Coordinates of N, CA and C and ligand atoms in Angstrom, one line a residue:
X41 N 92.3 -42.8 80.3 CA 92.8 -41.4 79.9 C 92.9 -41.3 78.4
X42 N 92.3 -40.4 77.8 CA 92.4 -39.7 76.5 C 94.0 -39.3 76.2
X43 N 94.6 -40.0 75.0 CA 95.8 -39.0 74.9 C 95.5 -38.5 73.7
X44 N 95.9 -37.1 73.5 CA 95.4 -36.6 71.8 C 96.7 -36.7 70.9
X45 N 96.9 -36.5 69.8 CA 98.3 -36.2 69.0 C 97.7 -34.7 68.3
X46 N 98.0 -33.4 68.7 CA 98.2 -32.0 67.6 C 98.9 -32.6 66.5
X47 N 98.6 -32.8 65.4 CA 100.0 -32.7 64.5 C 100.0 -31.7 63.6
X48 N 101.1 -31.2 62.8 CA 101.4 -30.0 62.0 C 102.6 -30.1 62.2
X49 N 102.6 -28.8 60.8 CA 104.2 -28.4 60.6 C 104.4 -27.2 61.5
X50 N 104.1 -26.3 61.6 CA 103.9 -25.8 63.2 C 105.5 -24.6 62.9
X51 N 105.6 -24.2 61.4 CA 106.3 -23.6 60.6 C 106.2 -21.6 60.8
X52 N 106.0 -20.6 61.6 CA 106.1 -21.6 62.8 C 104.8 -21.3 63.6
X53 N 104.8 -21.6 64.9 CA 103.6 -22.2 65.9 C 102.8 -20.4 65.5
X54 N 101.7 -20.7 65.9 CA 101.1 -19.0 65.6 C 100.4 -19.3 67.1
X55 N 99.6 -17.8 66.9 CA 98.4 -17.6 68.6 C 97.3 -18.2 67.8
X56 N 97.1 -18.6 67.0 CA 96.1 -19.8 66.4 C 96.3 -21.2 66.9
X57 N 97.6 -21.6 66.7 CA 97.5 -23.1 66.9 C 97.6 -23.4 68.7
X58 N 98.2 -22.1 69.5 CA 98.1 -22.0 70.5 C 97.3 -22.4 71.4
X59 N 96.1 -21.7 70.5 CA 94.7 -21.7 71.2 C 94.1 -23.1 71.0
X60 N 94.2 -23.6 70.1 CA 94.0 -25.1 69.9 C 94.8 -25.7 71.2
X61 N 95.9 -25.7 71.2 CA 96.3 -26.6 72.1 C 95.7 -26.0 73.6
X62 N 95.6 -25.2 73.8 CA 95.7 -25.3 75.0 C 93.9 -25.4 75.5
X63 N 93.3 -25.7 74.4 CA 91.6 -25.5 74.5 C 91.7 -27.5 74.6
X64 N 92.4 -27.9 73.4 CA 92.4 -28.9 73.5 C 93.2 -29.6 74.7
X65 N 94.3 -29.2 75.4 CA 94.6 -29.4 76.5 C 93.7 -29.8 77.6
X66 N 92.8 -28.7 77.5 CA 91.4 -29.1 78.7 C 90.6 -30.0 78.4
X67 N 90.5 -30.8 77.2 CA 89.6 -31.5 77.0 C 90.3 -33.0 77.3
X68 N 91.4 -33.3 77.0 CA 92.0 -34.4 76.7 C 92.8 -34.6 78.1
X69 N 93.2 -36.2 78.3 CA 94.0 -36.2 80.0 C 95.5 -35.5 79.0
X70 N 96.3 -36.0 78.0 CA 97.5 -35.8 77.6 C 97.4 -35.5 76.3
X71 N 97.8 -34.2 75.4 CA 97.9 -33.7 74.5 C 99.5 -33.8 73.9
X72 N 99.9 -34.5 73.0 CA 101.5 -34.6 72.2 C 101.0 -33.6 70.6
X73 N 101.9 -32.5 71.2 CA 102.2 -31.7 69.7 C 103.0 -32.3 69.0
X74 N 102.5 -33.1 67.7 CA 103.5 -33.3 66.6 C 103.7 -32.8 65.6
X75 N 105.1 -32.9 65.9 CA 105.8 -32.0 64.9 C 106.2 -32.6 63.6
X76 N 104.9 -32.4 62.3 CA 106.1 -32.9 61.5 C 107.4 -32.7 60.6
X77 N 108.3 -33.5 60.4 CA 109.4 -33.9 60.1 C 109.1 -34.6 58.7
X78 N 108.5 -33.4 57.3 CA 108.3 -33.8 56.2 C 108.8 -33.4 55.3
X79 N 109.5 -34.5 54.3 CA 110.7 -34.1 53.4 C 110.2 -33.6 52.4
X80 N 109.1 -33.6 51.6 CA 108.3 -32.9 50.6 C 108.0 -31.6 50.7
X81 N 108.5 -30.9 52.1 CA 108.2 -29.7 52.3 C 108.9 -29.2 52.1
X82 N 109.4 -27.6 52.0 CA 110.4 -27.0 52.8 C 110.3 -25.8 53.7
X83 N 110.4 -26.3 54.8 CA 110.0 -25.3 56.2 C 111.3 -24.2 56.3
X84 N 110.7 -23.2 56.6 CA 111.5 -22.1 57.1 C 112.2 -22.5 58.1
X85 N 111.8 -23.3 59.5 CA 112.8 -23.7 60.4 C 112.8 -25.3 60.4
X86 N 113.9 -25.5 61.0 CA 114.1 -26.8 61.0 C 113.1 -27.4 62.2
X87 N 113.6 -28.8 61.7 CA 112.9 -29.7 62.5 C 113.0 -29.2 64.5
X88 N 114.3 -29.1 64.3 CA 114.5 -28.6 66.3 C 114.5 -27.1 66.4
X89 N 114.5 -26.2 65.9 CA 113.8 -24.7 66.0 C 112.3 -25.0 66.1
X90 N 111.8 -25.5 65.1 CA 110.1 -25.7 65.3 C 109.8 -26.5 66.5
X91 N 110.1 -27.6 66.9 CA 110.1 -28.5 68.0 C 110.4 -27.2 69.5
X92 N 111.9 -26.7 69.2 CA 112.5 -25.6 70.3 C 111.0 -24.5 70.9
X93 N 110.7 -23.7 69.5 CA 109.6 -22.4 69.9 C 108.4 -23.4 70.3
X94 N 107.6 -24.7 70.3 CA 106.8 -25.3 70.9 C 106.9 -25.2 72.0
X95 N 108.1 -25.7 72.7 CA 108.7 -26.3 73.6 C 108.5 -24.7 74.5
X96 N 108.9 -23.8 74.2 CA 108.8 -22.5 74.9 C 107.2 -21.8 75.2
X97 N 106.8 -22.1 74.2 CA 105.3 -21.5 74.4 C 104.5 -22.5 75.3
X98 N 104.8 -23.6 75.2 CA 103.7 -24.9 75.8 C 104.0 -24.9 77.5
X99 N 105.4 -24.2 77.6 CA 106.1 -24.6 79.1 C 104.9 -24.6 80.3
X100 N 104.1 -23.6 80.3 CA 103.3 -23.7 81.3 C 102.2 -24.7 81.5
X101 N 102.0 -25.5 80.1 CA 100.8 -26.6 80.2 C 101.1 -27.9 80.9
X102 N 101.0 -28.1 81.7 CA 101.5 -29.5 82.1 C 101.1 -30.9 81.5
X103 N 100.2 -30.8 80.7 CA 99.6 -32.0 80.2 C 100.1 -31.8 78.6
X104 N 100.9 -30.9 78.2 CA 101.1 -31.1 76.8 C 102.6 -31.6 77.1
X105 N 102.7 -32.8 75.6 CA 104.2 -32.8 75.1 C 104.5 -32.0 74.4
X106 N 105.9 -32.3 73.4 CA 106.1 -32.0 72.4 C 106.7 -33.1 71.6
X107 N 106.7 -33.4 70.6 CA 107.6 -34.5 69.9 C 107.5 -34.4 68.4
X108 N 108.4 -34.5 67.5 CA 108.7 -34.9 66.3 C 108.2 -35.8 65.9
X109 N 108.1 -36.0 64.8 CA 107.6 -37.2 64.1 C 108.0 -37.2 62.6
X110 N 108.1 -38.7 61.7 CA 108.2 -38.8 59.9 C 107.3 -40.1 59.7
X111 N 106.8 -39.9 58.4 CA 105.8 -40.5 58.0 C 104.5 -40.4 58.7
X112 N 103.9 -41.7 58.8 CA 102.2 -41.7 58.8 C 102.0 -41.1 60.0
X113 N 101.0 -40.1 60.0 CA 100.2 -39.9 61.5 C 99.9 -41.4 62.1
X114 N 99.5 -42.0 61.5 CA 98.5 -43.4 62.3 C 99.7 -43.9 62.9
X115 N 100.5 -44.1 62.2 CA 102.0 -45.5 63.0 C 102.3 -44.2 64.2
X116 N 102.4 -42.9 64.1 CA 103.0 -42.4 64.8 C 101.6 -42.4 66.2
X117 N 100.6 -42.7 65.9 CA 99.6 -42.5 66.9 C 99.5 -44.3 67.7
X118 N 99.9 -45.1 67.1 CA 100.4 -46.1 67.5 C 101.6 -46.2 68.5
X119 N 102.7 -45.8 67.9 CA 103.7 -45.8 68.8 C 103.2 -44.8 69.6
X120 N 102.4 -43.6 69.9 CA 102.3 -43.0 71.4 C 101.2 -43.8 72.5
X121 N 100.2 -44.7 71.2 CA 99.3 -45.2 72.1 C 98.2 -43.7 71.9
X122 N 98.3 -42.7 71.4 CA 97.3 -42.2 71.3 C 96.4 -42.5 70.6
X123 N 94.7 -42.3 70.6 CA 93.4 -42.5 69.4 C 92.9 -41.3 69.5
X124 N 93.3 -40.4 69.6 CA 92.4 -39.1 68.9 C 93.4 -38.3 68.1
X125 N 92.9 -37.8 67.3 CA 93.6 -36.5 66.9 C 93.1 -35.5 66.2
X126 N 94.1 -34.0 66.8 CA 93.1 -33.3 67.3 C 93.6 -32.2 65.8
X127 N 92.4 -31.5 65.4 CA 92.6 -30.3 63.9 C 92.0 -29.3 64.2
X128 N 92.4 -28.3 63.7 CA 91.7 -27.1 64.0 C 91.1 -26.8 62.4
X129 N 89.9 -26.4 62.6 CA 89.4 -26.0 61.6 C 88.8 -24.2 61.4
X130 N 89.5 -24.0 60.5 CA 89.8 -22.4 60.2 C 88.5 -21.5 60.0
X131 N 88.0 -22.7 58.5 CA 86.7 -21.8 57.7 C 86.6 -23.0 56.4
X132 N 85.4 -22.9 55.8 CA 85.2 -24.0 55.1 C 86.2 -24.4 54.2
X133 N 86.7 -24.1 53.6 CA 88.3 -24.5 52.8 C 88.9 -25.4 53.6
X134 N 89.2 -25.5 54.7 CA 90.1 -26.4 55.6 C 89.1 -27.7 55.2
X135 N 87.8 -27.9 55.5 CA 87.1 -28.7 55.7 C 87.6 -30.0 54.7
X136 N 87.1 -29.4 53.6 CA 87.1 -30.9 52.3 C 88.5 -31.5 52.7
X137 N 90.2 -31.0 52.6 CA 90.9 -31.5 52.9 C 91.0 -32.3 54.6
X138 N 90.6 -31.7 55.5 CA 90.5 -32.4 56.5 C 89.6 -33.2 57.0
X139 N 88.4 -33.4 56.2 CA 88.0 -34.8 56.3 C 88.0 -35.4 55.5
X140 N 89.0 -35.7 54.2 CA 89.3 -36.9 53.1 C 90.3 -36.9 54.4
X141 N 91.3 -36.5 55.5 CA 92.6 -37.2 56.2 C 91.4 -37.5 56.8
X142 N 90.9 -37.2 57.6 CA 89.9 -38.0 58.8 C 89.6 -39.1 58.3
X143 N 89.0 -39.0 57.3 CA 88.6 -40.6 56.9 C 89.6 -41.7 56.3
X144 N 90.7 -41.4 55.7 CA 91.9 -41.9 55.3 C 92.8 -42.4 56.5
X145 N 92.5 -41.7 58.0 CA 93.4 -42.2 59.1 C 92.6 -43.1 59.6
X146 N 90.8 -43.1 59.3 CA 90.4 -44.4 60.3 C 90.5 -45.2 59.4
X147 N 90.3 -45.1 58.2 CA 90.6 -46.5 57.4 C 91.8 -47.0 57.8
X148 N 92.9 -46.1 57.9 CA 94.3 -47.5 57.8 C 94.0 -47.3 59.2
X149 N 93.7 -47.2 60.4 CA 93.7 -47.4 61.7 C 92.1 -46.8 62.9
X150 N 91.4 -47.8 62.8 CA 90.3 -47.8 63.0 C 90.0 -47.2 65.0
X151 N 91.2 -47.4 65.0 CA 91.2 -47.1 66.6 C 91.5 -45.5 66.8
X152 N 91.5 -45.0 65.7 CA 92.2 -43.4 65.9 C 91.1 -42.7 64.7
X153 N 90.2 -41.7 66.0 CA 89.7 -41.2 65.7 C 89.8 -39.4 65.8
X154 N 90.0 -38.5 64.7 CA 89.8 -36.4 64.8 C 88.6 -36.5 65.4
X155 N 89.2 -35.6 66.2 CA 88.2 -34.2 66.8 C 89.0 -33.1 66.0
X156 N 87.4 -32.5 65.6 CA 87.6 -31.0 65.3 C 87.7 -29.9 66.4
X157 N 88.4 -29.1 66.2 CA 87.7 -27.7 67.2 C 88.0 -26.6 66.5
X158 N 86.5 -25.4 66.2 CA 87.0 -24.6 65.7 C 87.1 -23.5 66.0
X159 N 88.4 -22.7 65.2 CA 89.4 -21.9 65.5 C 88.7 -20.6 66.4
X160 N 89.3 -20.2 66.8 CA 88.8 -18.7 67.7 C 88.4 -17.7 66.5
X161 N 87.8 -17.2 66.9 CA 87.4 -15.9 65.8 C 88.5 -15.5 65.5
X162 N 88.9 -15.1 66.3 CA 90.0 -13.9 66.3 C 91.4 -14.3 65.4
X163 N 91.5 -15.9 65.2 CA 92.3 -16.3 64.5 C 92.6 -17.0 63.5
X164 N 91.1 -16.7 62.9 CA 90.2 -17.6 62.1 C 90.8 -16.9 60.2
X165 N 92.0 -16.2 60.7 CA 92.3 -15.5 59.2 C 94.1 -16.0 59.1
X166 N 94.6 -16.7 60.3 CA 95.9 -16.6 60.7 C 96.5 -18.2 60.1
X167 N 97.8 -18.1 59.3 CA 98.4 -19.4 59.2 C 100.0 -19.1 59.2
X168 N 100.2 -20.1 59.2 CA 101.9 -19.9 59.4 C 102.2 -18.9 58.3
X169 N 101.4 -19.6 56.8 CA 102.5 -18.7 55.6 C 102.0 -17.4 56.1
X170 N 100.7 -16.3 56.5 CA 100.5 -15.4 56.2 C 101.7 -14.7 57.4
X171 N 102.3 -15.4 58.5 CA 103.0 -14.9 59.1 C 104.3 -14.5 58.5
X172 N 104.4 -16.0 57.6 CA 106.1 -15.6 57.0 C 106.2 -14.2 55.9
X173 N 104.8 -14.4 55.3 CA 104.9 -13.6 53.9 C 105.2 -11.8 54.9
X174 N 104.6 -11.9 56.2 CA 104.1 -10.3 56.6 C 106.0 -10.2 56.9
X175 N 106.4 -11.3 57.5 CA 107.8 -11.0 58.1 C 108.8 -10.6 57.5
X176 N 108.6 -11.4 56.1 CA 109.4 -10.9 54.8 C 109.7 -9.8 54.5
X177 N 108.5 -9.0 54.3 CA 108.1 -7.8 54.1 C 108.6 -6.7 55.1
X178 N 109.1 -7.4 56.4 CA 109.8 -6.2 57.9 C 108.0 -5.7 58.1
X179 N 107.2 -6.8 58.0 CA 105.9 -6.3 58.9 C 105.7 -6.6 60.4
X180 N 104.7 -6.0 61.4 CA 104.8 -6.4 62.8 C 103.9 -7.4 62.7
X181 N 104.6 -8.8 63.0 CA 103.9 -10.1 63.2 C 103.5 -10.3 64.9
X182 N 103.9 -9.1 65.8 CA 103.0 -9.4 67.4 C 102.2 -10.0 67.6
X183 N 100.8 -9.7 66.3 CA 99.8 -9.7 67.3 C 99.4 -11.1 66.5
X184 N 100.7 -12.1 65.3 CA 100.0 -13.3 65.1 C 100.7 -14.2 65.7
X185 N 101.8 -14.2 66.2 CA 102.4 -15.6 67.1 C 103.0 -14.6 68.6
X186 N 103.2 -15.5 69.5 CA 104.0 -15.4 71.2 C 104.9 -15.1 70.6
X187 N 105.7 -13.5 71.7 CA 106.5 -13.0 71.8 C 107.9 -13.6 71.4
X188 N 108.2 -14.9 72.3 CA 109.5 -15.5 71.7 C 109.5 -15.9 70.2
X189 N 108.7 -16.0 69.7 CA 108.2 -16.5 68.0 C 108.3 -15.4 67.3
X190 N 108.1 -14.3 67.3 CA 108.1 -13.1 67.0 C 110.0 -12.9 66.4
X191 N 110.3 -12.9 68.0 CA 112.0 -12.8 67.9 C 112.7 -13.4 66.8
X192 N 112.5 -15.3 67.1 CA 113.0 -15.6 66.4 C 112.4 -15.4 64.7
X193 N 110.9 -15.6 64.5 CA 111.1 -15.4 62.6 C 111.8 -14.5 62.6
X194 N 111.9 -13.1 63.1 CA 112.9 -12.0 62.9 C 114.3 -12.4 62.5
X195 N 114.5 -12.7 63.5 CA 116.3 -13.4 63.4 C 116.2 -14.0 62.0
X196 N 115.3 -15.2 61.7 CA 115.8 -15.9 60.7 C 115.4 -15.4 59.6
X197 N 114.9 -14.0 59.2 CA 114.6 -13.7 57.8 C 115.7 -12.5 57.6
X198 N 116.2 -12.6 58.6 CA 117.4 -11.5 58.4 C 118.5 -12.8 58.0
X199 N 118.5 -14.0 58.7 CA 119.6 -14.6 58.1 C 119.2 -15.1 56.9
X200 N 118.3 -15.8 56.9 CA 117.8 -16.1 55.0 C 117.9 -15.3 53.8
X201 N 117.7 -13.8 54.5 CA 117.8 -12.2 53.7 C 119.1 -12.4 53.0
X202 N 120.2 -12.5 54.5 CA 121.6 -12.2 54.3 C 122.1 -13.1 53.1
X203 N 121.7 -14.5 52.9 CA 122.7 -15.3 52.6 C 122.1 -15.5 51.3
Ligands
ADP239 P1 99.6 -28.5 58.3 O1 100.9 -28.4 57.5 O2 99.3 -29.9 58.7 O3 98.4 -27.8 57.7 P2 99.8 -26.4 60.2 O4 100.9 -26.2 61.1 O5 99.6 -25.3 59.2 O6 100.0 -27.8 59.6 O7 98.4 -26.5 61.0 C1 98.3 -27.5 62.0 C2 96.8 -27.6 62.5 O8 96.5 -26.3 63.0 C3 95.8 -27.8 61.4 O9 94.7 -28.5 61.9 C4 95.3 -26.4 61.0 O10 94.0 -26.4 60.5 C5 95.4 -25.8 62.4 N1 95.5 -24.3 62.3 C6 96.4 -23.6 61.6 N2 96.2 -22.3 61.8 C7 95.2 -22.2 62.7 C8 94.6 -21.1 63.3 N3 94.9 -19.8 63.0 N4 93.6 -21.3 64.2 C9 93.3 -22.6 64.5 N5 93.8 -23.7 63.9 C10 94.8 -23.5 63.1

């Protein structure tokens, strides 16, 4: 059986990365969305809100996890026992950066190999920040992440607003 690892910051999940998973779901016996848990960043939700809205949107896939992760993709693809991992690729900009990681994860671990899949048309313009920037603004983000995702950026840029 194929296990894949999604990883991302997933800041938060859009109907882009959705579609990845669940395209990549069909391909793979076991798909683990990782979440990463990186200190160089600073994400709009935390580690268990981002992990939480996964967890809500994935519910109906039976073959996806969800899990956290810090540090290396590779060690973390180790401890799952996964060798693939899976990227979505936007438009040529993604590319150069996602294959210097492709080739940087088989070097330190030769057993773990990316698949690409690329993005749906339709969401081939969509990333987390352009979500956050529209939310900011009191724009309707519907038609870029699931209903429950929606809710919550809402909630939280009214409490980041507030404080
Ligand atoms: P990272 O911080 O690793 O770029 P993201 O959460 O932004 O994490 O993205 C995770 C993965 O999802 C990456 O492979 C990225 O290319 C892909 N991705 C992001 N947005 C989309 C989209 N709209 N359609 C398809 N894939 C996407």
């Amino acid at each position: 059986m194929i296990r894949a690892i999604y990883p991302g910051s997933f800041d938060p999940v859009t109907l882009g990365h959705l579609d990845i998973i669940k395209r990549a779901a069909q391909t793979v016996g076991e798909l683990i969305v990782g979440v990463l848990n990186n200190g160089s960043k600073t994400p709009l939700f935390t580690i268990d809100e981002r992990v939480s809205m996964l967890l809500e949107v994935t519910e109906g896939l039976s073959n996806v996890k969800v899990m956290s992760f810090s540090g290396l993709l590779v060690d973390f693809a180790r401890q799952t026992n996964a060798n693939v991992v899976v990227r979505g690729l936007r438009a040529i900009s993604d590319f150069e950066y996602e294959l210097q990681m492709a080739q940087t994860n088989r070097k330190m671990n030769p057993q773990v190999d990316t698949m690409f899949l690329a993005t749906g048309l339709e969401y081939s313009y969509l990333s987390s920040t352009i979500v956050k920037e529209v939310a900011f603004f009191h724009g309707d983000i519907h038609e870029f992440v699931p209903e429950s995702v929606a809710k919550r950026v809402q909630e939280k840029v009214l409490e980041v607003t507030r404080t």
